[in-house]
mmCIF file of N, CA and C in Angstrom:
data_model
loop_
_atom_site.group_PDB
_atom_site.id
_atom_site.type_symbol
_atom_site.label_atom_id
_atom_site.label_comp_id
_atom_site.label_asym_id
_atom_site.label_seq_id
_atom_site.Cartn_x
_atom_site.Cartn_y
_atom_site.Cartn_z
ATOM 1 N N MET Z 4 -126.382 -44.428 58.189
ATOM 2 C CA MET Z 4 -127.089 -45.306 57.535
ATOM 3 C C MET Z 4 -127.397 -44.953 56.218
ATOM 4 N N ALA Z 5 -127.417 -45.814 55.216
ATOM 5 C CA ALA Z 5 -127.740 -45.474 53.535
ATOM 6 C C ALA Z 5 -129.108 -45.494 53.800
ATOM 7 N N SER Z 6 -129.647 -44.710 52.447
ATOM 8 C CA SER Z 6 -130.843 -44.481 52.105
ATOM 9 C C SER Z 6 -131.647 -45.909 52.136
ATOM 10 N N LEU Z 7 -132.890 -45.895 52.165
ATOM 11 C CA LEU Z 7 -133.550 -47.076 51.839
ATOM 12 C C LEU Z 7 -133.591 -47.366 50.713
ATOM 13 N N SER Z 8 -133.946 -46.306 49.531
ATOM 14 C CA SER Z 8 -133.908 -46.688 48.152
ATOM 15 C C SER Z 8 -132.321 -47.442 47.899
ATOM 16 N N SER Z 9 -131.614 -46.548 48.382
ATOM 17 C CA SER Z 9 -130.232 -46.932 48.081
ATOM 18 C C SER Z 9 -130.103 -48.383 48.380
ATOM 19 N N MET Z 10 -130.536 -49.137 49.799
ATOM 20 C CA MET Z 10 -130.138 -50.035 50.353
ATOM 21 C C MET Z 10 -131.155 -51.227 49.144
ATOM 22 N N GLN Z 11 -132.292 -50.860 49.175
ATOM 23 C CA GLN Z 11 -133.106 -51.771 48.162
ATOM 24 C C GLN Z 11 -132.550 -51.930 46.948
ATOM 25 N N SER Z 12 -131.952 -50.840 46.084
ATOM 26 C CA SER Z 12 -131.263 -51.015 44.965
ATOM 27 C C SER Z 12 -130.184 -51.787 45.297
ATOM 28 N N ASP Z 13 -129.198 -51.834 46.193
ATOM 29 C CA ASP Z 13 -128.166 -52.844 46.587
ATOM 30 C C ASP Z 13 -128.662 -54.376 46.680
ATOM 31 N N LEU Z 14 -129.815 -54.508 47.197
ATOM 32 C CA LEU Z 14 -130.481 -55.622 47.812
ATOM 33 C C LEU Z 14 -130.950 -56.266 46.032
ATOM 34 N N ARG Z 15 -131.374 -55.593 45.108
ATOM 35 C CA ARG Z 15 -132.034 -56.080 43.893
ATOM 36 C C ARG Z 15 -130.651 -56.630 43.100
ATOM 37 N N TYR Z 16 -129.357 -55.584 43.418
ATOM 38 C CA TYR Z 16 -128.152 -56.140 42.906
ATOM 39 C C TYR Z 16 -127.802 -57.373 43.169
ATOM 40 N N TRP Z 17 -127.721 -57.447 44.562
ATOM 41 C CA TRP Z 17 -127.052 -58.504 45.325
ATOM 42 C C TRP Z 17 -127.976 -60.035 44.871
ATOM 43 N N ASN Z 18 -129.452 -59.779 44.885
ATOM 44 C CA ASN Z 18 -130.433 -60.724 44.609
ATOM 45 C C ASN Z 18 -129.916 -61.434 43.111
ATOM 46 N N ASN Z 19 -129.922 -60.526 42.369
ATOM 47 C CA ASN Z 19 -129.535 -60.744 40.678
ATOM 48 C C ASN Z 19 -128.057 -61.633 40.494
ATOM 49 N N GLN Z 20 -127.168 -61.280 41.766
ATOM 50 C CA GLN Z 20 -125.816 -61.895 41.702
ATOM 51 C C GLN Z 20 -126.089 -63.248 42.124
ATOM 52 N N VAL Z 21 -126.606 -63.563 43.229
ATOM 53 C CA VAL Z 21 -127.219 -64.728 43.919
ATOM 54 C C VAL Z 21 -127.744 -65.868 42.799
ATOM 55 N N ASN Z 22 -128.932 -64.948 41.962
ATOM 56 C CA ASN Z 22 -129.519 -65.942 41.086
ATOM 57 C C ASN Z 22 -128.356 -66.359 39.785
ATOM 58 N N GLU Z 23 -127.459 -65.152 39.356
ATOM 59 C CA GLU Z 23 -126.466 -65.687 38.473
ATOM 60 C C GLU Z 23 -125.485 -66.917 39.130
ATOM 61 N N MET Z 24 -125.152 -66.843 40.290
ATOM 62 C CA MET Z 24 -124.221 -67.567 40.483
ATOM 63 C C MET Z 24 -124.689 -68.843 40.784
ATOM 64 N N ASN Z 25 -126.130 -69.084 41.248
ATOM 65 C CA ASN Z 25 -126.841 -70.186 41.259
ATOM 66 C C ASN Z 25 -126.795 -71.116 39.961
ATOM 67 N N ARG Z 26 -126.935 -70.380 38.757
ATOM 68 C CA ARG Z 26 -126.933 -70.785 37.572
ATOM 69 C C ARG Z 26 -125.771 -71.136 36.979
ATOM 70 N N LYS Z 27 -124.720 -70.527 37.546
ATOM 71 C CA LYS Z 27 -123.314 -71.099 37.143
ATOM 72 C C LYS Z 27 -123.122 -71.999 37.899
ATOM 73 N N VAL Z 28 -123.300 -72.397 39.148
ATOM 74 C CA VAL Z 28 -123.291 -73.615 40.184
ATOM 75 C C VAL Z 28 -123.946 -74.796 39.086
ATOM 76 N N LYS Z 29 -125.148 -74.462 38.790
ATOM 77 C CA LYS Z 29 -125.823 -75.536 38.124
ATOM 78 C C LYS Z 29 -125.171 -75.970 36.787
ATOM 79 N N MET Z 30 -124.768 -74.959 36.022
ATOM 80 C CA MET Z 30 -124.164 -75.364 34.937
ATOM 81 C C MET Z 30 -122.752 -76.200 35.099
ATOM 82 N N LEU Z 31 -122.055 -75.810 35.898
ATOM 83 C CA LEU Z 31 -120.633 -76.511 36.347
ATOM 84 C C LEU Z 31 -121.099 -77.800 36.911
ATOM 85 N N LYS Z 32 -122.078 -77.962 37.809
ATOM 86 C CA LYS Z 32 -122.459 -79.445 37.918
ATOM 87 C C LYS Z 32 -122.578 -80.335 37.003
ATOM 88 N N LYS Z 33 -123.432 -79.668 36.031
ATOM 89 C CA LYS Z 33 -124.050 -80.796 35.032
ATOM 90 C C LYS Z 33 -122.779 -80.982 34.152
ATOM 91 N N ARG Z 34 -121.790 -79.791 33.917
ATOM 92 C CA ARG Z 34 -120.435 -80.150 32.942
ATOM 93 C C ARG Z 34 -119.689 -81.094 33.884
ATOM 94 N N ARG Z 35 -119.717 -81.222 35.055
ATOM 95 C CA ARG Z 35 -118.860 -82.251 35.673
ATOM 96 C C ARG Z 35 -119.612 -83.315 35.760
ATOM 97 N N SER Z 36 -120.948 -83.542 35.670
ATOM 98 C CA SER Z 36 -121.424 -84.763 35.315
ATOM 99 C C SER Z 36 -121.099 -85.392 34.184
ATOM 100 N N ASP Z 37 -121.206 -84.603 33.024
ATOM 101 C CA ASP Z 37 -121.314 -84.848 31.545
ATOM 102 C C ASP Z 37 -119.356 -85.461 31.255
ATOM 103 N N VAL Z 38 -118.587 -84.749 31.922
ATOM 104 C CA VAL Z 38 -117.125 -85.369 32.010
ATOM 105 C C VAL Z 38 -117.141 -86.612 32.570
ATOM 106 N N ASP Z 39 -117.598 -86.671 34.094
ATOM 107 C CA ASP Z 39 -117.495 -87.670 34.155
ATOM 108 C C ASP Z 39 -117.937 -89.126 33.572
ATOM 109 N N THR Z 40 -118.934 -88.826 33.155
ATOM 110 C CA THR Z 40 -120.014 -89.950 32.150
ATOM 111 C C THR Z 40 -119.070 -90.012 30.919
ATOM 112 N N VAL Z 41 -118.467 -89.060 30.254
ATOM 113 C CA VAL Z 41 -117.336 -89.604 28.920
ATOM 114 C C VAL Z 41 -116.322 -90.014 29.628
ATOM 115 N N LYS Z 42 -115.699 -89.724 31.015
ATOM 116 C CA LYS Z 42 -114.791 -90.607 31.353
ATOM 117 C C LYS Z 42 -114.948 -91.926 31.627
ATOM 118 N N THR Z 43 -115.969 -92.413 31.834
ATOM 119 C CA THR Z 43 -116.349 -93.721 32.520
ATOM 120 C C THR Z 43 -116.611 -94.693 31.156
ATOM 121 N N VAL Z 44 -117.468 -93.714 29.883
ATOM 122 C CA VAL Z 44 -117.845 -94.390 28.760
ATOM 123 C C VAL Z 44 -116.257 -94.787 28.451
ATOM 124 N N PHE Z 45 -115.322 -93.890 28.364
ATOM 125 C CA PHE Z 45 -114.018 -93.837 27.773
ATOM 126 C C PHE Z 45 -113.399 -94.903 28.430
ATOM 127 N N CYS Z 46 -113.247 -95.517 29.448
ATOM 128 C CA CYS Z 46 -112.674 -96.334 30.233
ATOM 129 C C CYS Z 46 -113.265 -97.686 29.841
ATOM 130 N N ARG Z 47 -114.611 -97.971 29.815
ATOM 131 C CA ARG Z 47 -115.155 -98.979 29.315
ATOM 132 C C ARG Z 47 -114.756 -99.490 27.882
ATOM 133 N N VAL Z 48 -115.030 -98.580 26.896
ATOM 134 C CA VAL Z 48 -114.936 -98.554 25.704
ATOM 135 C C VAL Z 48 -113.347 -99.082 25.533
ATOM 136 N N VAL Z 49 -112.288 -98.716 25.996
ATOM 137 C CA VAL Z 49 -110.956 -98.862 25.686
ATOM 138 C C VAL Z 49 -110.779 -100.045 26.060
ATOM 139 N N SER Z 50 -111.377 -100.660 27.582
ATOM 140 C CA SER Z 50 -111.034 -101.662 27.929
ATOM 141 C C SER Z 50 -111.803 -102.632 27.165
ATOM 142 N N ASP Z 51 -113.165 -102.681 26.721
ATOM 143 C CA ASP Z 51 -113.795 -103.416 25.959
ATOM 144 C C ASP Z 51 -112.887 -103.833 24.371
ATOM 145 N N ASN Z 52 -112.324 -102.680 23.707
ATOM 146 C CA ASN Z 52 -111.963 -102.969 22.661
ATOM 147 C C ASN Z 52 -110.427 -103.336 22.658
ATOM 148 N N SER Z 53 -109.816 -103.033 23.662
ATOM 149 C CA SER Z 53 -108.328 -103.711 23.876
ATOM 150 C C SER Z 53 -108.730 -105.274 24.215
ATOM 151 N N ASP Z 54 -109.410 -105.577 25.196
ATOM 152 C CA ASP Z 54 -109.748 -106.990 25.246
ATOM 153 C C ASP Z 54 -110.124 -107.787 23.847
ATOM 154 N N ASP Z 55 -111.029 -107.216 22.993
ATOM 155 C CA ASP Z 55 -111.845 -107.944 22.239
ATOM 156 C C ASP Z 55 -110.264 -108.154 20.981
ATOM 157 N N VAL Z 56 -109.699 -107.054 20.794
ATOM 158 C CA VAL Z 56 -108.656 -107.140 19.928
ATOM 159 C C VAL Z 56 -107.194 -108.248 20.314
ATOM 160 N N ASN Z 57 -107.309 -107.699 21.549
ATOM 161 C CA ASN Z 57 -106.196 -109.121 22.140
ATOM 162 C C ASN Z 57 -106.758 -110.620 21.906
ATOM 163 N N LYS Z 58 -108.084 -110.792 22.256
ATOM 164 C CA LYS Z 58 -108.664 -112.208 22.077
ATOM 165 C C LYS Z 58 -108.527 -112.778 20.752
ATOM 166 N N LYS Z 59 -108.696 -111.857 19.662
ATOM 167 C CA LYS Z 59 -108.552 -112.010 18.104
ATOM 168 C C LYS Z 59 -107.033 -112.224 17.701
ATOM 169 N N ILE Z 60 -106.020 -111.556 18.725
ATOM 170 C CA ILE Z 60 -104.861 -112.011 18.419
ATOM 171 C C ILE Z 60 -104.614 -113.288 18.741
ATOM 172 N N ARG Z 61 -104.885 -113.722 20.201
ATOM 173 C CA ARG Z 61 -104.631 -114.664 20.847
ATOM 174 C C ARG Z 61 -105.134 -116.013 19.874
ATOM 175 N N SER Z 62 -106.533 -115.814 19.337
ATOM 176 C CA SER Z 62 -107.220 -116.875 18.357
ATOM 177 C C SER Z 62 -106.567 -116.940 17.154
ATOM 178 N N THR Z 63 -106.006 -115.899 16.474
ATOM 179 C CA THR Z 63 -105.191 -116.124 15.392
ATOM 180 C C THR Z 63 -104.191 -116.633 15.458
ATOM 181 N N SER Z 64 -103.460 -116.595 16.474
ATOM 182 C CA SER Z 64 -102.216 -117.186 16.971
ATOM 183 C C SER Z 64 -102.512 -118.794 17.055
ATOM 184 N N GLN Z 65 -103.370 -118.906 18.105
ATOM 185 C CA GLN Z 65 -103.630 -120.316 17.973
ATOM 186 C C GLN Z 65 -104.136 -121.269 16.788
ATOM 187 N N ASN Z 66 -104.990 -120.527 16.040
ATOM 188 C CA ASN Z 66 -105.264 -121.103 14.750
ATOM 189 C C ASN Z 66 -104.063 -121.430 13.938
ATOM 190 N N LEU Z 67 -103.161 -120.463 13.645
ATOM 191 C CA LEU Z 67 -102.270 -120.546 12.758
ATOM 192 C C LEU Z 67 -101.290 -121.727 13.508
ATOM 193 N N ASP Z 68 -100.853 -121.674 14.930
ATOM 194 C CA ASP Z 68 -100.184 -122.856 15.283
ATOM 195 C C ASP Z 68 -100.695 -124.184 15.085
ATOM 196 N N SER Z 69 -102.285 -124.343 14.992
ATOM 197 C CA SER Z 69 -103.156 -125.671 14.980
ATOM 198 C C SER Z 69 -102.640 -126.062 13.375
ATOM 199 N N ALA Z 70 -102.924 -124.841 12.414
ATOM 200 C CA ALA Z 70 -102.994 -124.826 10.966
ATOM 201 C C ALA Z 70 -101.323 -125.326 10.718
ATOM 202 N N ILE Z 71 -100.184 -124.952 11.152
ATOM 203 C CA ILE Z 71 -99.080 -124.989 10.995
ATOM 204 C C ILE Z 71 -98.364 -125.928 11.552
ATOM 205 N N GLU Z 72 -98.151 -127.340 11.805
ATOM 206 C CA GLU Z 72 -97.601 -128.277 12.392
ATOM 207 C C GLU Z 72 -96.349 -128.409 12.172
ATOM 208 N N HIS Z 73 -95.385 -127.580 12.626
ATOM 209 C CA HIS Z 73 -93.843 -128.006 11.727
ATOM 210 C C HIS Z 73 -93.111 -127.741 13.196
ATOM 211 N N SER Z 74 -92.439 -129.132 13.174
ATOM 212 C CA SER Z 74 -91.776 -129.105 14.280
ATOM 213 C C SER Z 74 -90.779 -128.013 14.512
ATOM 214 N N GLY Z 75 -90.455 -127.403 15.894
ATOM 215 C CA GLY Z 75 -89.263 -126.731 15.835
ATOM 216 C C GLY Z 75 -89.671 -125.367 15.519
ATOM 217 N N ARG Z 76 -90.753 -124.965 14.790
ATOM 218 C CA ARG Z 76 -91.138 -123.458 14.342
ATOM 219 C C ARG Z 76 -92.238 -122.692 15.000
ATOM 220 N N GLU Z 77 -92.467 -123.264 16.083
ATOM 221 C CA GLU Z 77 -93.563 -122.532 17.221
ATOM 222 C C GLU Z 77 -93.138 -121.356 17.441
ATOM 223 N N HIS Z 78 -91.742 -121.074 17.875
ATOM 224 C CA HIS Z 78 -91.381 -119.841 18.627
ATOM 225 C C HIS Z 78 -91.404 -118.893 17.251
ATOM 226 N N TYR Z 79 -91.086 -118.929 16.086
ATOM 227 C CA TYR Z 79 -91.638 -118.340 14.936
ATOM 228 C C TYR Z 79 -92.661 -117.261 15.000
ATOM 229 N N LEU Z 80 -93.769 -118.367 15.183
ATOM 230 C CA LEU Z 80 -95.113 -117.814 15.318
ATOM 231 C C LEU Z 80 -95.381 -117.001 16.911
ATOM 232 N N ASP Z 81 -94.427 -117.520 17.820
ATOM 233 C CA ASP Z 81 -94.925 -116.725 18.956
ATOM 234 C C ASP Z 81 -94.264 -115.259 18.728
ATOM 235 N N GLN Z 82 -93.435 -115.138 17.804
ATOM 236 C CA GLN Z 82 -92.541 -113.632 17.616
ATOM 237 C C GLN Z 82 -93.211 -113.041 16.921
ATOM 238 N N LEU Z 83 -93.816 -113.691 16.133
ATOM 239 C CA LEU Z 83 -94.905 -112.920 14.965
ATOM 240 C C LEU Z 83 -95.715 -111.960 15.935
ATOM 241 N N PHE Z 84 -96.527 -112.787 16.781
ATOM 242 C CA PHE Z 84 -97.529 -111.972 17.736
ATOM 243 C C PHE Z 84 -97.320 -111.010 18.932
ATOM 244 N N TRP Z 85 -96.051 -111.729 19.014
ATOM 245 C CA TRP Z 85 -95.389 -110.846 20.630
ATOM 246 C C TRP Z 85 -95.243 -109.403 20.612
ATOM 247 N N GLY Z 86 -95.892 -108.973 21.351
ATOM 248 C CA GLY Z 86 -95.841 -107.515 21.483
ATOM 249 C C GLY Z 86 -97.041 -106.674 20.677
ATOM 250 N N LYS Z 87 -97.766 -107.206 20.073
ATOM 251 C CA LYS Z 87 -98.765 -106.961 19.273
ATOM 252 C C LYS Z 87 -100.226 -106.657 20.020
ATOM 253 N N ASN Z 88 -100.293 -107.123 21.426
ATOM 254 C CA ASN Z 88 -101.452 -106.878 22.035
ATOM 255 C C ASN Z 88 -101.638 -105.363 22.019
ATOM 256 N N GLU Z 89 -102.907 -104.988 21.888
ATOM 257 C CA GLU Z 89 -103.692 -103.746 22.439
ATOM 258 C C GLU Z 89 -103.202 -103.325 23.815
ATOM 259 N N GLN Z 90 -103.108 -101.971 23.455
ATOM 260 C CA GLN Z 90 -102.393 -101.307 25.170
ATOM 261 C C GLN Z 90 -103.613 -100.969 25.677
ATOM 262 N N GLY Z 91 -103.878 -101.029 27.069
ATOM 263 C CA GLY Z 91 -104.936 -100.238 27.588
ATOM 264 C C GLY Z 91 -104.495 -98.666 27.960
ATOM 265 N N ILE Z 92 -105.181 -98.343 29.192
ATOM 266 C CA ILE Z 92 -105.459 -96.801 29.275
ATOM 267 C C ILE Z 92 -104.238 -96.336 30.000
ATOM 268 N N GLY Z 93 -103.542 -97.046 30.847
ATOM 269 C CA GLY Z 93 -102.082 -96.895 31.601
ATOM 270 C C GLY Z 93 -100.881 -96.978 30.848
ATOM 271 N N ILE Z 94 -100.905 -97.564 29.701
ATOM 272 C CA ILE Z 94 -99.653 -97.958 28.880
ATOM 273 C C ILE Z 94 -99.615 -96.979 27.697
ATOM 274 N N ASP Z 95 -100.667 -96.797 26.725
ATOM 275 C CA ASP Z 95 -100.840 -96.177 25.357
ATOM 276 C C ASP Z 95 -100.508 -94.946 25.719
ATOM 277 N N GLY Z 96 -99.944 -94.030 25.061
ATOM 278 C CA GLY Z 96 -99.574 -92.856 25.130
ATOM 279 C C GLY Z 96 -100.609 -91.977 24.707
ATOM 280 N N ASN Z 97 -101.114 -92.052 23.679
ATOM 281 C CA ASN Z 97 -102.391 -91.566 23.249
ATOM 282 C C ASN Z 97 -103.510 -91.458 24.316
ATOM 283 N N LEU Z 98 -103.883 -92.495 24.913
ATOM 284 C CA LEU Z 98 -105.204 -92.851 25.689
ATOM 285 C C LEU Z 98 -104.473 -92.189 27.025
ATOM 286 N N ILE Z 99 -103.129 -92.184 27.454
ATOM 287 C CA ILE Z 99 -103.065 -91.565 28.806
ATOM 288 C C ILE Z 99 -103.242 -90.136 28.642
ATOM 289 N N SER Z 100 -102.962 -89.626 27.407
ATOM 290 C CA SER Z 100 -103.115 -88.327 27.405
ATOM 291 C C SER Z 100 -104.485 -87.647 27.199
ATOM 292 N N ALA Z 101 -105.445 -88.315 26.484
ATOM 293 C CA ALA Z 101 -106.579 -88.231 26.709
ATOM 294 C C ALA Z 101 -107.482 -88.267 28.321
ATOM 295 N N TRP Z 102 -106.697 -89.203 28.766
ATOM 296 C CA TRP Z 102 -107.391 -89.340 30.209
ATOM 297 C C TRP Z 102 -106.731 -88.136 31.188
ATOM 298 N N ASN Z 103 -105.606 -87.979 30.870
ATOM 299 C CA ASN Z 103 -105.087 -86.675 31.710
ATOM 300 C C ASN Z 103 -105.912 -85.321 31.310
ATOM 301 N N GLU Z 104 -106.510 -85.296 29.700
ATOM 302 C CA GLU Z 104 -106.895 -83.931 29.894
ATOM 303 C C GLU Z 104 -108.371 -83.866 30.466
ATOM 304 N N MET Z 105 -108.829 -85.099 30.459
ATOM 305 C CA MET Z 105 -110.353 -85.425 31.055
ATOM 306 C C MET Z 105 -110.134 -84.682 32.702
ATOM 307 N N ASN Z 106 -108.827 -85.600 33.088
ATOM 308 C CA ASN Z 106 -108.582 -85.227 34.645
ATOM 309 C C ASN Z 106 -108.351 -83.762 34.565
ATOM 310 N N ARG Z 107 -107.669 -83.160 34.074
ATOM 311 C CA ARG Z 107 -107.623 -81.576 33.993
ATOM 312 C C ARG Z 107 -108.648 -81.039 33.789
ATOM 313 N N GLU Z 108 -109.669 -81.417 32.995
ATOM 314 C CA GLU Z 108 -110.796 -80.619 32.868
ATOM 315 C C GLU Z 108 -111.974 -80.829 33.719
ATOM 316 N N ILE Z 109 -111.672 -81.942 34.626
ATOM 317 C CA ILE Z 109 -112.191 -82.045 35.861
ATOM 318 C C ILE Z 109 -111.736 -81.129 37.111
ATOM 319 N N ASN Z 110 -110.690 -81.048 37.050
ATOM 320 C CA ASN Z 110 -110.048 -80.360 38.242
ATOM 321 C C ASN Z 110 -110.316 -78.701 37.811
ATOM 322 N N ASN Z 111 -110.569 -78.448 36.734
ATOM 323 C CA ASN Z 111 -110.467 -77.035 36.441
ATOM 324 C C ASN Z 111 -112.157 -76.392 36.629
ATOM 325 N N ILE Z 112 -112.954 -77.577 36.158
ATOM 326 C CA ILE Z 112 -114.457 -77.440 36.787
ATOM 327 C C ILE Z 112 -114.579 -77.488 38.328
ATOM 328 N N ASP Z 113 -114.150 -78.282 39.023
ATOM 329 C CA ASP Z 113 -114.147 -78.384 40.602
ATOM 330 C C ASP Z 113 -113.489 -77.035 41.077
ATOM 331 N N ARG Z 114 -112.306 -76.334 40.509
ATOM 332 C CA ARG Z 114 -112.001 -75.153 40.857
ATOM 333 C C ARG Z 114 -112.774 -74.161 40.839
ATOM 334 N N GLN Z 115 -113.311 -73.975 39.517
ATOM 335 C CA GLN Z 115 -114.489 -72.909 39.280
ATOM 336 C C GLN Z 115 -115.631 -73.327 40.018
ATOM 337 N N LEU Z 116 -116.090 -74.281 40.340
ATOM 338 C CA LEU Z 116 -117.103 -74.592 41.268
ATOM 339 C C LEU Z 116 -116.861 -74.149 42.581
ATOM 340 N N ASN Z 117 -115.800 -74.691 43.257
ATOM 341 C CA ASN Z 117 -115.637 -74.036 44.830
ATOM 342 C C ASN Z 117 -115.447 -72.288 44.668
ATOM 343 N N GLU Z 118 -114.819 -71.895 43.679
ATOM 344 C CA GLU Z 118 -114.862 -70.114 43.755
ATOM 345 C C GLU Z 118 -116.092 -69.707 43.647
ATOM 346 N N THR Z 119 -117.136 -70.269 42.454
ATOM 347 C CA THR Z 119 -118.479 -69.691 42.686
ATOM 348 C C THR Z 119 -119.094 -70.222 43.830
ATOM 349 N N GLN Z 120 -119.182 -71.421 44.544
ATOM 350 C CA GLN Z 120 -119.966 -71.764 45.610
ATOM 351 C C GLN Z 120 -119.264 -70.766 46.655
ATOM 352 N N SER Z 121 -118.267 -70.477 46.513
ATOM 353 C CA SER Z 121 -117.440 -69.170 47.756
ATOM 354 C C SER Z 121 -118.170 -67.713 47.444
ATOM 355 N N SER Z 122 -118.026 -67.392 46.339
ATOM 356 C CA SER Z 122 -118.600 -66.092 45.487
ATOM 357 C C SER Z 122 -120.100 -65.969 46.013
ATOM 358 N N LEU Z 123 -120.915 -67.275 45.773
ATOM 359 C CA LEU Z 123 -122.494 -67.396 46.114
ATOM 360 C C LEU Z 123 -122.566 -67.007 47.627
ATOM 361 N N SER Z 124 -121.761 -67.863 48.698
ATOM 362 C CA SER Z 124 -122.124 -67.577 50.162
ATOM 363 C C SER Z 124 -121.634 -66.413 50.388
ATOM 364 N N GLN Z 125 -120.854 -65.442 49.844
ATOM 365 C CA GLN Z 125 -120.579 -64.313 50.378
ATOM 366 C C GLN Z 125 -121.827 -63.410 49.835
ATOM 367 N N ALA Z 126 -122.418 -63.870 48.509
ATOM 368 C CA ALA Z 126 -123.399 -62.666 48.207
ATOM 369 C C ALA Z 126 -124.730 -62.982 49.084
ATOM 370 N N GLN Z 127 -124.837 -64.194 49.438
ATOM 371 C CA GLN Z 127 -126.050 -64.814 50.122
ATOM 372 C C GLN Z 127 -126.011 -63.903 51.695
ATOM 373 N N ASN Z 128 -124.755 -63.856 51.778
ATOM 374 C CA ASN Z 128 -124.581 -62.954 53.197
ATOM 375 C C ASN Z 128 -125.060 -61.644 53.151
ATOM 376 N N ARG Z 129 -124.530 -61.074 51.829
ATOM 377 C CA ARG Z 129 -124.743 -59.518 51.623
ATOM 378 C C ARG Z 129 -126.031 -59.359 51.373
ATOM 379 N N VAL Z 130 -127.101 -60.605 51.126
ATOM 380 C CA VAL Z 130 -128.564 -60.189 50.780
ATOM 381 C C VAL Z 130 -129.140 -60.237 52.310
ATOM 382 N N ARG Z 131 -128.637 -61.419 53.070
ATOM 383 C CA ARG Z 131 -129.178 -61.145 54.489
ATOM 384 C C ARG Z 131 -129.012 -60.055 55.359
ATOM 385 N N ASN Z 132 -127.436 -59.496 54.973
ATOM 386 C CA ASN Z 132 -127.368 -58.044 55.679
ATOM 387 C C ASN Z 132 -128.367 -57.029 55.350
ATOM 388 N N LEU Z 133 -128.486 -57.019 54.119
ATOM 389 C CA LEU Z 133 -129.391 -55.721 53.249
ATOM 390 C C LEU Z 133 -130.712 -56.115 54.029
ATOM 391 N N LYS Z 134 -131.333 -57.281 54.106
ATOM 392 C CA LYS Z 134 -132.686 -57.489 54.215
ATOM 393 C C LYS Z 134 -132.643 -56.987 55.489
ATOM 394 N N SER Z 135 -131.830 -57.172 56.589
ATOM 395 C CA SER Z 135 -131.682 -56.850 57.812
ATOM 396 C C SER Z 135 -131.661 -55.450 58.017
ATOM 397 N N ASN Z 136 -131.019 -54.689 57.301
ATOM 398 C CA ASN Z 136 -130.545 -53.528 57.500
ATOM 399 C C ASN Z 136 -131.676 -52.758 56.992
ATOM 400 N N ILE Z 137 -132.663 -53.371 55.908
ATOM 401 C CA ILE Z 137 -134.001 -52.558 55.111
ATOM 402 C C ILE Z 137 -134.992 -52.732 56.177
ATOM 403 N N ALA Z 138 -135.098 -53.780 57.021
ATOM 404 C CA ALA Z 138 -135.867 -53.879 57.945
ATOM 405 C C ALA Z 138 -136.029 -53.370 59.162
ATOM 406 N N ALA Z 139 -134.705 -52.950 59.575
ATOM 407 C CA ALA Z 139 -134.175 -52.013 60.660
ATOM 408 C C ALA Z 139 -134.943 -50.418 60.100
ATOM 409 N N GLU Z 140 -134.553 -49.951 59.136
ATOM 410 C CA GLU Z 140 -134.588 -48.773 58.578
ATOM 411 C C GLU Z 140 -136.296 -48.232 58.220
ATOM 412 N N GLU Z 141 -136.911 -49.523 57.784
ATOM 413 C CA GLU Z 141 -138.263 -49.380 57.606
ATOM 414 C C GLU Z 141 -138.927 -49.110 59.046
ATOM 415 N N LYS Z 142 -138.492 -50.151 59.972
ATOM 416 C CA LYS Z 142 -139.023 -49.895 61.355
ATOM 417 C C LYS Z 142 -138.680 -48.649 61.651
ATOM 418 N N ARG Z 143 -137.574 -47.946 61.594
ATOM 419 C CA ARG Z 143 -137.196 -46.696 62.330
ATOM 420 C C ARG Z 143 -138.141 -45.515 61.406
ATOM 421 N N GLN Z 144 -138.330 -45.613 60.480
ATOM 422 C CA GLN Z 144 -139.230 -44.742 59.815
ATOM 423 C C GLN Z 144 -140.594 -44.976 60.128
ATOM 424 N N ARG Z 145 -140.896 -46.003 60.455
ATOM 425 C CA ARG Z 145 -142.395 -46.020 60.719
ATOM 426 C C ARG Z 145 -142.627 -45.427 62.336
ATOM 427 N N ASP Z 146 -141.360 -46.031 63.260
ATOM 428 C CA ASP Z 146 -141.495 -45.158 64.480
ATOM 429 C C ASP Z 146 -141.222 -43.960 64.314
ATOM 430 N N GLU Z 147 -140.602 -43.257 63.532
ATOM 431 C CA GLU Z 147 -140.415 -41.700 63.407
ATOM 432 C C GLU Z 147 -141.909 -41.115 63.216
ATOM 433 N N ALA Z 148 -142.514 -42.044 62.120
ATOM 434 C CA ALA Z 148 -144.043 -41.313 61.580
ATOM 435 C C ALA Z 148 -144.914 -41.351 62.543
ATOM 436 N N ARG Z 149 -144.777 -42.207 63.630
ATOM 437 C CA ARG Z 149 -145.648 -42.533 64.492
ATOM 438 C C ARG Z 149 -145.696 -41.455 65.477
ATOM 439 N N LYS Z 150 -144.216 -41.267 65.826
ATOM 440 C CA LYS Z 150 -143.908 -39.740 67.010
ATOM 441 C C LYS Z 150 -144.335 -38.830 66.486
ATOM 442 N N LYS Z 151 -144.443 -38.547 65.141
ATOM 443 C CA LYS Z 151 -144.840 -37.396 64.416
ATOM 444 C C LYS Z 151 -146.299 -37.111 64.377
ATOM 445 N N ALA Z 152 -146.977 -38.088 64.317
ATOM 446 C CA ALA Z 152 -148.318 -38.160 64.317
ATOM 447 C C ALA Z 152 -149.223 -38.152 65.518
#
């Protein structure tokens, strides 16, 4: 069995590792929450803005249609505004790219979080084992000292 001072040194090391991993888990969970918030706000803003733009396009088209009452020319106005609607997240290439980047970041954070939590669990097991070994060694030393006395 290793010496008591060696085990105590190992215990300090592993306690520091546990503390560091706990800080990292906390930081990763905050980052995950922050990215989720950005993603939620992004969806809401994109949806609201595209709805607003599309309402204005429809309103403008209706106003022009009302202002220009020229028989047989309505389809020209329809063609003028056709395809001009603002696209949503699932259609606009730039928005899809931003959405995918946020999802990649979330997946990366989740991977790091799982790895850190696994390492944390292993470190906590090491701490428990070292504490048990230290207690056993201290008891052995006390028993030995009693026998000598």
